[in-house]
Amino acid sequence: MRKAFHDELAALCNQLAEMCALAVSAMQRANEALLDSDLSLAEQVIADHERIAAYGHRIEESAFRLLVLQQPVASELRTVVGSMHIAADIDRMGALAMHVADISRLRHPQCAVPDEVRASFTDMGSQAVRLAQTAQEVLVSRDPEAAARLRDEDDAVDAEHRHLFTLLLDRQWEDGVCSAVDVALLGRYYERYADHAVEIGKRVIFEATGGRPTHKKLA
């Protein structure tokens, strides 16, 4: 009976890693769609979000079933409950990638990113994707030390996000209010996407140790 339970628990963890891989791919494609003004790619990201949401529903159902039928305790209970929170974080990551793609689609055939901030979004996109890839690896390894490193890696995304606002507040900004709003929203989407990857690391640490590191709280 316990072997069957542990097999189901392992399957639940594998599903989380697979779901996170979809969120990684979503942001990779959304970033490419944004920078290249690729309408078909943007629409693909938006349509594919249903797959991420479906994964989340399956994980939640599996977690509830384990709670009811297996009555897990201690670290097992933390893993089951944590899986539902992690699935919600990944679903939000997918939604944020979709929002990036939606702005790209809205501004097509023009590029939503002015030349002045193109380098910033190139960097933020690659950094956010790397964070999500690390979160995916952590979901497989369950290594609390690797999970803790996500916090430090997120600093680069935060720094670039702050840099964007210095550019927006500069009196020399010449791309108009609409473009400024797009840039502010896009910067926020990337920053929140990275934050959710960090949150996954926090939850893995909690599952492994029973304690949660203290750092910025998600809004």
mmCIF file with all atom_site columns, C-alpha atoms in Angstrom:
data_model
loop_
_atom_site.group_PDB
_atom_site.id
_atom_site.type_symbol
_atom_site.label_atom_id
_atom_site.label_alt_id
_atom_site.label_comp_id
_atom_site.label_asym_id
_atom_site.label_entity_id
_atom_site.label_seq_id
_atom_site.pdbx_PDB_ins_code
_atom_site.Cartn_x
_atom_site.Cartn_y
_atom_site.Cartn_z
_atom_site.occupancy
_atom_site.B_iso_or_equiv
_atom_site.pdbx_formal_charge
_atom_site.auth_seq_id
_atom_site.auth_comp_id
_atom_site.auth_asym_id
_atom_site.auth_atom_id
_atom_site.pdbx_PDB_model_num
ATOM 1   C CA . MET A 1 1   ? 0.000  0.000  0.000   1.00 0.00 ? 1   MET A CA 1
ATOM 2   C CA . ARG A 1 2   ? 2.760  2.479  0.944   1.00 0.00 ? 2   ARG A CA 1
ATOM 3   C CA . LYS A 1 3   ? 4.734  1.593  -2.195  1.00 0.00 ? 3   LYS A CA 1
ATOM 4   C CA . ALA A 1 4   ? 1.707  2.405  -4.308  1.00 0.00 ? 4   ALA A CA 1
ATOM 5   C CA . PHE A 1 5   ? 1.348  5.702  -2.438  1.00 0.00 ? 5   PHE A CA 1
ATOM 6   C CA . HIS A 1 6   ? 4.993  6.617  -2.997  1.00 0.00 ? 6   HIS A CA 1
ATOM 7   C CA . ASP A 1 7   ? 4.657  5.749  -6.680  1.00 0.00 ? 7   ASP A CA 1
ATOM 8   C CA . GLU A 1 8   ? 1.678  8.104  -6.931  1.00 0.00 ? 8   GLU A CA 1
ATOM 9   C CA . LEU A 1 9   ? 3.616  10.789 -5.077  1.00 0.00 ? 9   LEU A CA 1
ATOM 10  C CA . ALA A 1 10  ? 6.524  10.422 -7.510  1.00 0.00 ? 10  ALA A CA 1
ATOM 11  C CA . ALA A 1 11  ? 4.110  10.640 -10.428 1.00 0.00 ? 11  ALA A CA 1
ATOM 12  C CA . LEU A 1 12  ? 2.673  13.840 -8.948  1.00 0.00 ? 12  LEU A CA 1
ATOM 13  C CA . CYS A 1 13  ? 6.158  15.381 -8.754  1.00 0.00 ? 13  CYS A CA 1
ATOM 14  C CA . ASN A 1 14  ? 6.871  14.346 -12.347 1.00 0.00 ? 14  ASN A CA 1
ATOM 15  C CA . GLN A 1 15  ? 3.657  16.012 -13.482 1.00 0.00 ? 15  GLN A CA 1
ATOM 16  C CA . LEU A 1 16  ? 4.748  19.240 -11.824 1.00 0.00 ? 16  LEU A CA 1
ATOM 17  C CA . ALA A 1 17  ? 8.073  19.138 -13.669 1.00 0.00 ? 17  ALA A CA 1
ATOM 18  C CA . GLU A 1 18  ? 6.267  18.493 -16.966 1.00 0.00 ? 18  GLU A CA 1
ATOM 19  C CA . MET A 1 19  ? 3.879  21.368 -16.285 1.00 0.00 ? 19  MET A CA 1
ATOM 20  C CA . CYS A 1 20  ? 6.808  23.653 -15.506 1.00 0.00 ? 20  CYS A CA 1
ATOM 21  C CA . ALA A 1 21  ? 8.443  22.665 -18.806 1.00 0.00 ? 21  ALA A CA 1
ATOM 22  C CA . LEU A 1 22  ? 5.325  23.940 -20.581 1.00 0.00 ? 22  LEU A CA 1
ATOM 23  C CA . ALA A 1 23  ? 5.618  27.273 -18.748 1.00 0.00 ? 23  ALA A CA 1
ATOM 24  C CA . VAL A 1 24  ? 9.285  27.494 -19.776 1.00 0.00 ? 24  VAL A CA 1
ATOM 25  C CA . SER A 1 25  ? 8.369  26.901 -23.403 1.00 0.00 ? 25  SER A CA 1
ATOM 26  C CA . ALA A 1 26  ? 5.527  29.415 -23.181 1.00 0.00 ? 26  ALA A CA 1
ATOM 27  C CA . MET A 1 27  ? 7.829  32.220 -22.056 1.00 0.00 ? 27  MET A CA 1
ATOM 28  C CA . GLN A 1 28  ? 10.500 31.306 -24.592 1.00 0.00 ? 28  GLN A CA 1
ATOM 29  C CA . ARG A 1 29  ? 7.950  31.575 -27.382 1.00 0.00 ? 29  ARG A CA 1
ATOM 30  C CA . ALA A 1 30  ? 6.262  34.660 -25.935 1.00 0.00 ? 30  ALA A CA 1
ATOM 31  C CA . ASN A 1 31  ? 9.582  36.470 -25.729 1.00 0.00 ? 31  ASN A CA 1
ATOM 32  C CA . GLU A 1 32  ? 10.430 35.529 -29.299 1.00 0.00 ? 32  GLU A CA 1
ATOM 33  C CA . ALA A 1 33  ? 6.988  36.635 -30.463 1.00 0.00 ? 33  ALA A CA 1
ATOM 34  C CA . LEU A 1 34  ? 7.428  39.958 -28.679 1.00 0.00 ? 34  LEU A CA 1
ATOM 35  C CA . LEU A 1 35  ? 10.891 40.751 -30.017 1.00 0.00 ? 35  LEU A CA 1
ATOM 36  C CA . ASP A 1 36  ? 10.189 39.531 -33.564 1.00 0.00 ? 36  ASP A CA 1
ATOM 37  C CA . SER A 1 37  ? 6.567  40.693 -33.740 1.00 0.00 ? 37  SER A CA 1
ATOM 38  C CA . ASP A 1 38  ? 5.601  37.133 -34.697 1.00 0.00 ? 38  ASP A CA 1
ATOM 39  C CA . LEU A 1 39  ? 1.801  36.921 -34.731 1.00 0.00 ? 39  LEU A CA 1
ATOM 40  C CA . SER A 1 40  ? 1.510  33.167 -35.272 1.00 0.00 ? 40  SER A CA 1
ATOM 41  C CA . LEU A 1 41  ? 3.867  32.443 -32.396 1.00 0.00 ? 41  LEU A CA 1
ATOM 42  C CA . ALA A 1 42  ? 1.970  34.820 -30.100 1.00 0.00 ? 42  ALA A CA 1
ATOM 43  C CA . GLU A 1 43  ? -1.308 33.097 -30.954 1.00 0.00 ? 43  GLU A CA 1
ATOM 44  C CA . GLN A 1 44  ? 0.264  29.701 -30.308 1.00 0.00 ? 44  GLN A CA 1
ATOM 45  C CA . VAL A 1 45  ? 1.322  30.788 -26.793 1.00 0.00 ? 45  VAL A CA 1
ATOM 46  C CA . ILE A 1 46  ? -2.192 32.012 -26.055 1.00 0.00 ? 46  ILE A CA 1
ATOM 47  C CA . ALA A 1 47  ? -3.833 28.831 -27.349 1.00 0.00 ? 47  ALA A CA 1
ATOM 48  C CA . ASP A 1 48  ? -1.371 26.535 -25.574 1.00 0.00 ? 48  ASP A CA 1
ATOM 49  C CA . HIS A 1 49  ? -2.171 27.979 -22.145 1.00 0.00 ? 49  HIS A CA 1
ATOM 50  C CA . GLU A 1 50  ? -5.125 25.604 -21.975 1.00 0.00 ? 50  GLU A CA 1
ATOM 51  C CA . ARG A 1 51  ? -2.632 22.716 -21.751 1.00 0.00 ? 51  ARG A CA 1
ATOM 52  C CA . ILE A 1 52  ? -0.964 24.291 -18.733 1.00 0.00 ? 52  ILE A CA 1
ATOM 53  C CA . ALA A 1 53  ? -4.317 24.886 -17.054 1.00 0.00 ? 53  ALA A CA 1
ATOM 54  C CA . ALA A 1 54  ? -5.356 21.285 -17.746 1.00 0.00 ? 54  ALA A CA 1
ATOM 55  C CA . TYR A 1 55  ? -2.161 20.030 -16.096 1.00 0.00 ? 55  TYR A CA 1
ATOM 56  C CA . GLY A 1 56  ? -2.982 22.129 -13.051 1.00 0.00 ? 56  GLY A CA 1
ATOM 57  C CA . HIS A 1 57  ? -6.464 20.641 -12.764 1.00 0.00 ? 57  HIS A CA 1
ATOM 58  C CA . ARG A 1 58  ? -5.110 17.096 -12.999 1.00 0.00 ? 58  ARG A CA 1
ATOM 59  C CA . ILE A 1 59  ? -2.476 17.759 -10.355 1.00 0.00 ? 59  ILE A CA 1
ATOM 60  C CA . GLU A 1 60  ? -5.040 19.257 -8.009  1.00 0.00 ? 60  GLU A CA 1
ATOM 61  C CA . GLU A 1 61  ? -7.344 16.269 -8.456  1.00 0.00 ? 61  GLU A CA 1
ATOM 62  C CA . SER A 1 62  ? -4.478 13.836 -7.839  1.00 0.00 ? 62  SER A CA 1
ATOM 63  C CA . ALA A 1 63  ? -3.407 15.719 -4.712  1.00 0.00 ? 63  ALA A CA 1
ATOM 64  C CA . PHE A 1 64  ? -6.934 15.716 -3.291  1.00 0.00 ? 64  PHE A CA 1
ATOM 65  C CA . ARG A 1 65  ? -7.240 12.000 -3.982  1.00 0.00 ? 65  ARG A CA 1
ATOM 66  C CA . LEU A 1 66  ? -4.000 11.306 -2.125  1.00 0.00 ? 66  LEU A CA 1
ATOM 67  C CA . LEU A 1 67  ? -5.122 13.423 0.808   1.00 0.00 ? 67  LEU A CA 1
ATOM 68  C CA . VAL A 1 68  ? -8.430 11.586 1.094   1.00 0.00 ? 68  VAL A CA 1
ATOM 69  C CA . LEU A 1 69  ? -7.299 8.028  0.429   1.00 0.00 ? 69  LEU A CA 1
ATOM 70  C CA . GLN A 1 70  ? -3.752 7.917  1.790   1.00 0.00 ? 70  GLN A CA 1
ATOM 71  C CA . GLN A 1 71  ? -3.819 10.379 4.702   1.00 0.00 ? 71  GLN A CA 1
ATOM 72  C CA . PRO A 1 72  ? -0.162 11.432 4.277   1.00 0.00 ? 72  PRO A CA 1
ATOM 73  C CA . VAL A 1 73  ? 1.785  12.782 7.251   1.00 0.00 ? 73  VAL A CA 1
ATOM 74  C CA . ALA A 1 74  ? 4.906  14.902 7.881   1.00 0.00 ? 74  ALA A CA 1
ATOM 75  C CA . SER A 1 75  ? 7.025  15.422 4.735   1.00 0.00 ? 75  SER A CA 1
ATOM 76  C CA . GLU A 1 76  ? 4.573  13.443 2.586   1.00 0.00 ? 76  GLU A CA 1
ATOM 77  C CA . LEU A 1 77  ? 1.780  15.802 3.592   1.00 0.00 ? 77  LEU A CA 1
ATOM 78  C CA . ARG A 1 78  ? 3.961  18.822 2.789   1.00 0.00 ? 78  ARG A CA 1
ATOM 79  C CA . THR A 1 79  ? 4.679  17.377 -0.655  1.00 0.00 ? 79  THR A CA 1
ATOM 80  C CA . VAL A 1 80  ? 1.025  16.728 -1.451  1.00 0.00 ? 80  VAL A CA 1
ATOM 81  C CA . VAL A 1 81  ? -0.213 20.112 -0.241  1.00 0.00 ? 81  VAL A CA 1
ATOM 82  C CA . GLY A 1 82  ? 2.805  21.855 -1.764  1.00 0.00 ? 82  GLY A CA 1
ATOM 83  C CA . SER A 1 83  ? 2.055  20.328 -5.145  1.00 0.00 ? 83  SER A CA 1
ATOM 84  C CA . MET A 1 84  ? -1.218 22.244 -5.319  1.00 0.00 ? 84  MET A CA 1
ATOM 85  C CA . HIS A 1 85  ? 0.522  25.531 -4.516  1.00 0.00 ? 85  HIS A CA 1
ATOM 86  C CA . ILE A 1 86  ? 3.305  24.826 -7.023  1.00 0.00 ? 86  ILE A CA 1
ATOM 87  C CA . ALA A 1 87  ? 0.764  23.994 -9.723  1.00 0.00 ? 87  ALA A CA 1
ATOM 88  C CA . ALA A 1 88  ? -0.898 27.357 -9.047  1.00 0.00 ? 88  ALA A CA 1
ATOM 89  C CA . ASP A 1 89  ? 2.478  29.121 -9.367  1.00 0.00 ? 89  ASP A CA 1
ATOM 90  C CA . ILE A 1 90  ? 3.195  27.389 -12.669 1.00 0.00 ? 90  ILE A CA 1
ATOM 91  C CA . ASP A 1 91  ? -0.286 28.176 -13.973 1.00 0.00 ? 91  ASP A CA 1
ATOM 92  C CA . ARG A 1 92  ? 0.343  31.827 -13.163 1.00 0.00 ? 92  ARG A CA 1
ATOM 93  C CA . MET A 1 93  ? 3.689  31.687 -14.988 1.00 0.00 ? 93  MET A CA 1
ATOM 94  C CA . GLY A 1 94  ? 1.885  30.378 -18.047 1.00 0.00 ? 94  GLY A CA 1
ATOM 95  C CA . ALA A 1 95  ? -0.700 33.141 -17.770 1.00 0.00 ? 95  ALA A CA 1
ATOM 96  C CA . LEU A 1 96  ? 2.022  35.797 -17.558 1.00 0.00 ? 96  LEU A CA 1
ATOM 97  C CA . ALA A 1 97  ? 3.691  34.409 -20.684 1.00 0.00 ? 97  ALA A CA 1
ATOM 98  C CA . MET A 1 98  ? 0.271  34.566 -22.337 1.00 0.00 ? 98  MET A CA 1
ATOM 99  C CA . HIS A 1 99  ? -0.055 38.242 -21.338 1.00 0.00 ? 99  HIS A CA 1
ATOM 100 C CA . VAL A 1 100 ? 3.305  38.968 -23.015 1.00 0.00 ? 100 VAL A CA 1
ATOM 101 C CA . ALA A 1 101 ? 2.067  37.222 -26.156 1.00 0.00 ? 101 ALA A CA 1
ATOM 102 C CA . ASP A 1 102 ? -1.231 39.109 -25.985 1.00 0.00 ? 102 ASP A CA 1
ATOM 103 C CA . ILE A 1 103 ? 0.519  42.506 -26.065 1.00 0.00 ? 103 ILE A CA 1
ATOM 104 C CA . SER A 1 104 ? 2.641  41.291 -28.968 1.00 0.00 ? 104 SER A CA 1
ATOM 105 C CA . ARG A 1 105 ? -0.531 40.271 -30.834 1.00 0.00 ? 105 ARG A CA 1
ATOM 106 C CA . LEU A 1 106 ? -2.292 43.518 -29.961 1.00 0.00 ? 106 LEU A CA 1
ATOM 107 C CA . ARG A 1 107 ? 0.492  45.666 -31.442 1.00 0.00 ? 107 ARG A CA 1
ATOM 108 C CA . HIS A 1 108 ? 1.116  43.520 -34.532 1.00 0.00 ? 108 HIS A CA 1
ATOM 109 C CA . PRO A 1 109 ? 2.375  44.242 -37.171 1.00 0.00 ? 109 PRO A CA 1
ATOM 110 C CA . GLN A 1 110 ? 4.332  46.798 -35.134 1.00 0.00 ? 110 GLN A CA 1
ATOM 111 C CA . CYS A 1 111 ? 6.768  45.635 -32.481 1.00 0.00 ? 111 CYS A CA 1
ATOM 112 C CA . ALA A 1 112 ? 5.514  46.462 -28.978 1.00 0.00 ? 112 ALA A CA 1
ATOM 113 C CA . VAL A 1 113 ? 9.090  46.977 -27.774 1.00 0.00 ? 113 VAL A CA 1
ATOM 114 C CA . PRO A 1 114 ? 10.828 50.245 -28.773 1.00 0.00 ? 114 PRO A CA 1
ATOM 115 C CA . ASP A 1 115 ? 14.473 50.050 -29.758 1.00 0.00 ? 115 ASP A CA 1
ATOM 116 C CA . GLU A 1 116 ? 15.484 51.886 -26.567 1.00 0.00 ? 116 GLU A CA 1
ATOM 117 C CA . VAL A 1 117 ? 14.373 48.974 -24.367 1.00 0.00 ? 117 VAL A CA 1
ATOM 118 C CA . ARG A 1 118 ? 14.871 46.034 -26.701 1.00 0.00 ? 118 ARG A CA 1
ATOM 119 C CA . ALA A 1 119 ? 18.096 44.962 -24.973 1.00 0.00 ? 119 ALA A CA 1
ATOM 120 C CA . SER A 1 120 ? 16.366 45.080 -21.596 1.00 0.00 ? 120 SER A CA 1
ATOM 121 C CA . PHE A 1 121 ? 13.609 42.736 -22.732 1.00 0.00 ? 121 PHE A CA 1
ATOM 122 C CA . THR A 1 122 ? 16.103 40.448 -24.428 1.00 0.00 ? 122 THR A CA 1
ATOM 123 C CA . ASP A 1 123 ? 17.923 40.133 -21.098 1.00 0.00 ? 123 ASP A CA 1
ATOM 124 C CA . MET A 1 124 ? 14.789 39.875 -18.955 1.00 0.00 ? 124 MET A CA 1
ATOM 125 C CA . GLY A 1 125 ? 13.349 37.206 -21.215 1.00 0.00 ? 125 GLY A CA 1
ATOM 126 C CA . SER A 1 126 ? 16.446 35.019 -21.141 1.00 0.00 ? 126 SER A CA 1
ATOM 127 C CA . GLN A 1 127 ? 16.882 35.505 -17.387 1.00 0.00 ? 127 GLN A CA 1
ATOM 128 C CA . ALA A 1 128 ? 13.250 34.653 -16.650 1.00 0.00 ? 128 ALA A CA 1
ATOM 129 C CA . VAL A 1 129 ? 13.453 31.521 -18.794 1.00 0.00 ? 129 VAL A CA 1
ATOM 130 C CA . ARG A 1 130 ? 16.638 30.411 -17.032 1.00 0.00 ? 130 ARG A CA 1
ATOM 131 C CA . LEU A 1 131 ? 14.949 30.830 -13.660 1.00 0.00 ? 131 LEU A CA 1
ATOM 132 C CA . ALA A 1 132 ? 12.013 28.727 -14.803 1.00 0.00 ? 132 ALA A CA 1
ATOM 133 C CA . GLN A 1 133 ? 14.361 26.071 -16.159 1.00 0.00 ? 133 GLN A CA 1
ATOM 134 C CA . THR A 1 134 ? 16.133 25.963 -12.796 1.00 0.00 ? 134 THR A CA 1
ATOM 135 C CA . ALA A 1 135 ? 12.754 25.664 -11.056 1.00 0.00 ? 135 ALA A CA 1
ATOM 136 C CA . GLN A 1 136 ? 11.929 22.726 -13.339 1.00 0.00 ? 136 GLN A CA 1
ATOM 137 C CA . GLU A 1 137 ? 15.228 21.049 -12.437 1.00 0.00 ? 137 GLU A CA 1
ATOM 138 C CA . VAL A 1 138 ? 14.548 21.628 -8.740  1.00 0.00 ? 138 VAL A CA 1
ATOM 139 C CA . LEU A 1 139 ? 11.144 19.982 -9.078  1.00 0.00 ? 139 LEU A CA 1
ATOM 140 C CA . VAL A 1 140 ? 12.946 16.872 -10.321 1.00 0.00 ? 140 VAL A CA 1
ATOM 141 C CA . SER A 1 141 ? 15.922 16.904 -7.931  1.00 0.00 ? 141 SER A CA 1
ATOM 142 C CA . ARG A 1 142 ? 14.072 18.255 -4.856  1.00 0.00 ? 142 ARG A CA 1
ATOM 143 C CA . ASP A 1 143 ? 17.410 19.795 -3.861  1.00 0.00 ? 143 ASP A CA 1
ATOM 144 C CA . PRO A 1 144 ? 16.813 22.554 -1.271  1.00 0.00 ? 144 PRO A CA 1
ATOM 145 C CA . GLU A 1 145 ? 20.249 24.115 -1.880  1.00 0.00 ? 145 GLU A CA 1
ATOM 146 C CA . ALA A 1 146 ? 19.572 24.479 -5.608  1.00 0.00 ? 146 ALA A CA 1
ATOM 147 C CA . ALA A 1 147 ? 16.116 25.826 -4.758  1.00 0.00 ? 147 ALA A CA 1
ATOM 148 C CA . ALA A 1 148 ? 17.631 28.465 -2.466  1.00 0.00 ? 148 ALA A CA 1
ATOM 149 C CA . ARG A 1 149 ? 19.879 29.725 -5.273  1.00 0.00 ? 149 ARG A CA 1
ATOM 150 C CA . LEU A 1 150 ? 16.815 30.821 -7.233  1.00 0.00 ? 150 LEU A CA 1
ATOM 151 C CA . ARG A 1 151 ? 16.514 33.832 -4.932  1.00 0.00 ? 151 ARG A CA 1
ATOM 152 C CA . ASP A 1 152 ? 19.947 35.118 -5.904  1.00 0.00 ? 152 ASP A CA 1
ATOM 153 C CA . GLU A 1 153 ? 19.406 34.461 -9.605  1.00 0.00 ? 153 GLU A CA 1
ATOM 154 C CA . ASP A 1 154 ? 16.235 36.548 -9.479  1.00 0.00 ? 154 ASP A CA 1
ATOM 155 C CA . ASP A 1 155 ? 18.226 39.649 -8.527  1.00 0.00 ? 155 ASP A CA 1
ATOM 156 C CA . ALA A 1 156 ? 19.230 40.198 -12.170 1.00 0.00 ? 156 ALA A CA 1
ATOM 157 C CA . VAL A 1 157 ? 15.575 40.276 -13.268 1.00 0.00 ? 157 VAL A CA 1
ATOM 158 C CA . ASP A 1 158 ? 14.698 42.726 -10.494 1.00 0.00 ? 158 ASP A CA 1
ATOM 159 C CA . ALA A 1 159 ? 17.612 44.975 -11.443 1.00 0.00 ? 159 ALA A CA 1
ATOM 160 C CA . GLU A 1 160 ? 16.566 45.038 -15.104 1.00 0.00 ? 160 GLU A CA 1
ATOM 161 C CA . HIS A 1 161 ? 12.972 45.749 -14.079 1.00 0.00 ? 161 HIS A CA 1
ATOM 162 C CA . ARG A 1 162 ? 14.123 48.768 -12.060 1.00 0.00 ? 162 ARG A CA 1
ATOM 163 C CA . HIS A 1 163 ? 16.263 49.906 -14.996 1.00 0.00 ? 163 HIS A CA 1
ATOM 164 C CA . LEU A 1 164 ? 13.197 49.897 -17.246 1.00 0.00 ? 164 LEU A CA 1
ATOM 165 C CA . PHE A 1 165 ? 11.465 52.371 -14.968 1.00 0.00 ? 165 PHE A CA 1
ATOM 166 C CA . THR A 1 166 ? 14.433 54.722 -15.023 1.00 0.00 ? 166 THR A CA 1
ATOM 167 C CA . LEU A 1 167 ? 14.135 54.744 -18.818 1.00 0.00 ? 167 LEU A CA 1
ATOM 168 C CA . LEU A 1 168 ? 10.374 55.322 -18.690 1.00 0.00 ? 168 LEU A CA 1
ATOM 169 C CA . LEU A 1 169 ? 10.765 58.235 -16.283 1.00 0.00 ? 169 LEU A CA 1
ATOM 170 C CA . ASP A 1 170 ? 13.488 59.830 -18.367 1.00 0.00 ? 170 ASP A CA 1
ATOM 171 C CA . ARG A 1 171 ? 12.335 63.081 -19.964 1.00 0.00 ? 171 ARG A CA 1
ATOM 172 C CA . GLN A 1 172 ? 13.898 61.952 -23.212 1.00 0.00 ? 172 GLN A CA 1
ATOM 173 C CA . TRP A 1 173 ? 11.356 59.110 -23.655 1.00 0.00 ? 173 TRP A CA 1
ATOM 174 C CA . GLU A 1 174 ? 9.915  59.802 -27.083 1.00 0.00 ? 174 GLU A CA 1
ATOM 175 C CA . ASP A 1 175 ? 7.777  56.751 -27.831 1.00 0.00 ? 175 ASP A CA 1
ATOM 176 C CA . GLY A 1 176 ? 4.504  58.030 -26.379 1.00 0.00 ? 176 GLY A CA 1
ATOM 177 C CA . VAL A 1 177 ? 2.195  57.113 -23.526 1.00 0.00 ? 177 VAL A CA 1
ATOM 178 C CA . CYS A 1 178 ? 0.782  53.955 -25.113 1.00 0.00 ? 178 CYS A CA 1
ATOM 179 C CA . SER A 1 179 ? 4.233  52.516 -25.626 1.00 0.00 ? 179 SER A CA 1
ATOM 180 C CA . ALA A 1 180 ? 5.228  53.470 -22.071 1.00 0.00 ? 180 ALA A CA 1
ATOM 181 C CA . VAL A 1 181 ? 2.199  51.593 -20.716 1.00 0.00 ? 181 VAL A CA 1
ATOM 182 C CA . ASP A 1 182 ? 3.095  48.520 -22.781 1.00 0.00 ? 182 ASP A CA 1
ATOM 183 C CA . VAL A 1 183 ? 6.687  48.595 -21.525 1.00 0.00 ? 183 VAL A CA 1
ATOM 184 C CA . ALA A 1 184 ? 5.588  49.015 -17.902 1.00 0.00 ? 184 ALA A CA 1
ATOM 185 C CA . LEU A 1 185 ? 3.149  46.101 -18.165 1.00 0.00 ? 185 LEU A CA 1
ATOM 186 C CA . LEU A 1 186 ? 5.612  43.859 -19.971 1.00 0.00 ? 186 LEU A CA 1
ATOM 187 C CA . GLY A 1 187 ? 8.310  44.548 -17.410 1.00 0.00 ? 187 GLY A CA 1
ATOM 188 C CA . ARG A 1 188 ? 5.884  43.633 -14.656 1.00 0.00 ? 188 ARG A CA 1
ATOM 189 C CA . TYR A 1 189 ? 4.930  40.375 -16.416 1.00 0.00 ? 189 TYR A CA 1
ATOM 190 C CA . TYR A 1 190 ? 8.545  39.250 -16.696 1.00 0.00 ? 190 TYR A CA 1
ATOM 191 C CA . GLU A 1 191 ? 9.314  40.247 -13.116 1.00 0.00 ? 191 GLU A CA 1
ATOM 192 C CA . ARG A 1 192 ? 6.285  38.360 -11.746 1.00 0.00 ? 192 ARG A CA 1
ATOM 193 C CA . TYR A 1 193 ? 7.054  35.310 -13.881 1.00 0.00 ? 193 TYR A CA 1
ATOM 194 C CA . ALA A 1 194 ? 10.518 35.168 -12.307 1.00 0.00 ? 194 ALA A CA 1
ATOM 195 C CA . ASP A 1 195 ? 9.041  35.681 -8.830  1.00 0.00 ? 195 ASP A CA 1
ATOM 196 C CA . HIS A 1 196 ? 6.796  32.645 -9.243  1.00 0.00 ? 196 HIS A CA 1
ATOM 197 C CA . ALA A 1 197 ? 9.825  30.552 -10.201 1.00 0.00 ? 197 ALA A CA 1
ATOM 198 C CA . VAL A 1 198 ? 11.451 31.685 -6.957  1.00 0.00 ? 198 VAL A CA 1
ATOM 199 C CA . GLU A 1 199 ? 8.278  30.806 -5.085  1.00 0.00 ? 199 GLU A CA 1
ATOM 200 C CA . ILE A 1 200 ? 8.528  27.259 -6.420  1.00 0.00 ? 200 ILE A CA 1
ATOM 201 C CA . GLY A 1 201 ? 11.987 27.096 -4.885  1.00 0.00 ? 201 GLY A CA 1
ATOM 202 C CA . LYS A 1 202 ? 10.586 28.281 -1.556  1.00 0.00 ? 202 LYS A CA 1
ATOM 203 C CA . ARG A 1 203 ? 7.956  25.573 -1.596  1.00 0.00 ? 203 ARG A CA 1
ATOM 204 C CA . VAL A 1 204 ? 10.490 22.851 -2.409  1.00 0.00 ? 204 VAL A CA 1
ATOM 205 C CA . ILE A 1 205 ? 12.605 24.027 0.530   1.00 0.00 ? 205 ILE A CA 1
ATOM 206 C CA . PHE A 1 206 ? 9.551  23.824 2.777   1.00 0.00 ? 206 PHE A CA 1
ATOM 207 C CA . GLU A 1 207 ? 8.749  20.316 1.590   1.00 0.00 ? 207 GLU A CA 1
ATOM 208 C CA . ALA A 1 208 ? 12.309 19.163 2.257   1.00 0.00 ? 208 ALA A CA 1
ATOM 209 C CA . THR A 1 209 ? 12.957 20.915 5.567   1.00 0.00 ? 209 THR A CA 1
ATOM 210 C CA . GLY A 1 210 ? 9.652  22.035 7.036   1.00 0.00 ? 210 GLY A CA 1
ATOM 211 C CA . GLY A 1 211 ? 10.901 25.636 7.076   1.00 0.00 ? 211 GLY A CA 1
ATOM 212 C CA . ARG A 1 212 ? 10.442 28.487 4.621   1.00 0.00 ? 212 ARG A CA 1
ATOM 213 C CA . PRO A 1 213 ? 13.156 31.031 3.776   1.00 0.00 ? 213 PRO A CA 1
ATOM 214 C CA . THR A 1 214 ? 12.226 34.632 4.471   1.00 0.00 ? 214 THR A CA 1
ATOM 215 C CA . HIS A 1 215 ? 12.337 36.885 1.452   1.00 0.00 ? 215 HIS A CA 1
ATOM 216 C CA . LYS A 1 216 ? 9.987  38.924 -0.689  1.00 0.00 ? 216 LYS A CA 1
ATOM 217 C CA . LYS A 1 217 ? 6.367  37.906 -0.616  1.00 0.00 ? 217 LYS A CA 1
ATOM 218 C CA . LEU A 1 218 ? 4.291  37.461 -3.729  1.00 0.00 ? 218 LEU A CA 1
ATOM 219 C CA . ALA A 1 219 ? 1.430  39.889 -4.151  1.00 0.00 ? 219 ALA A CA 1
#
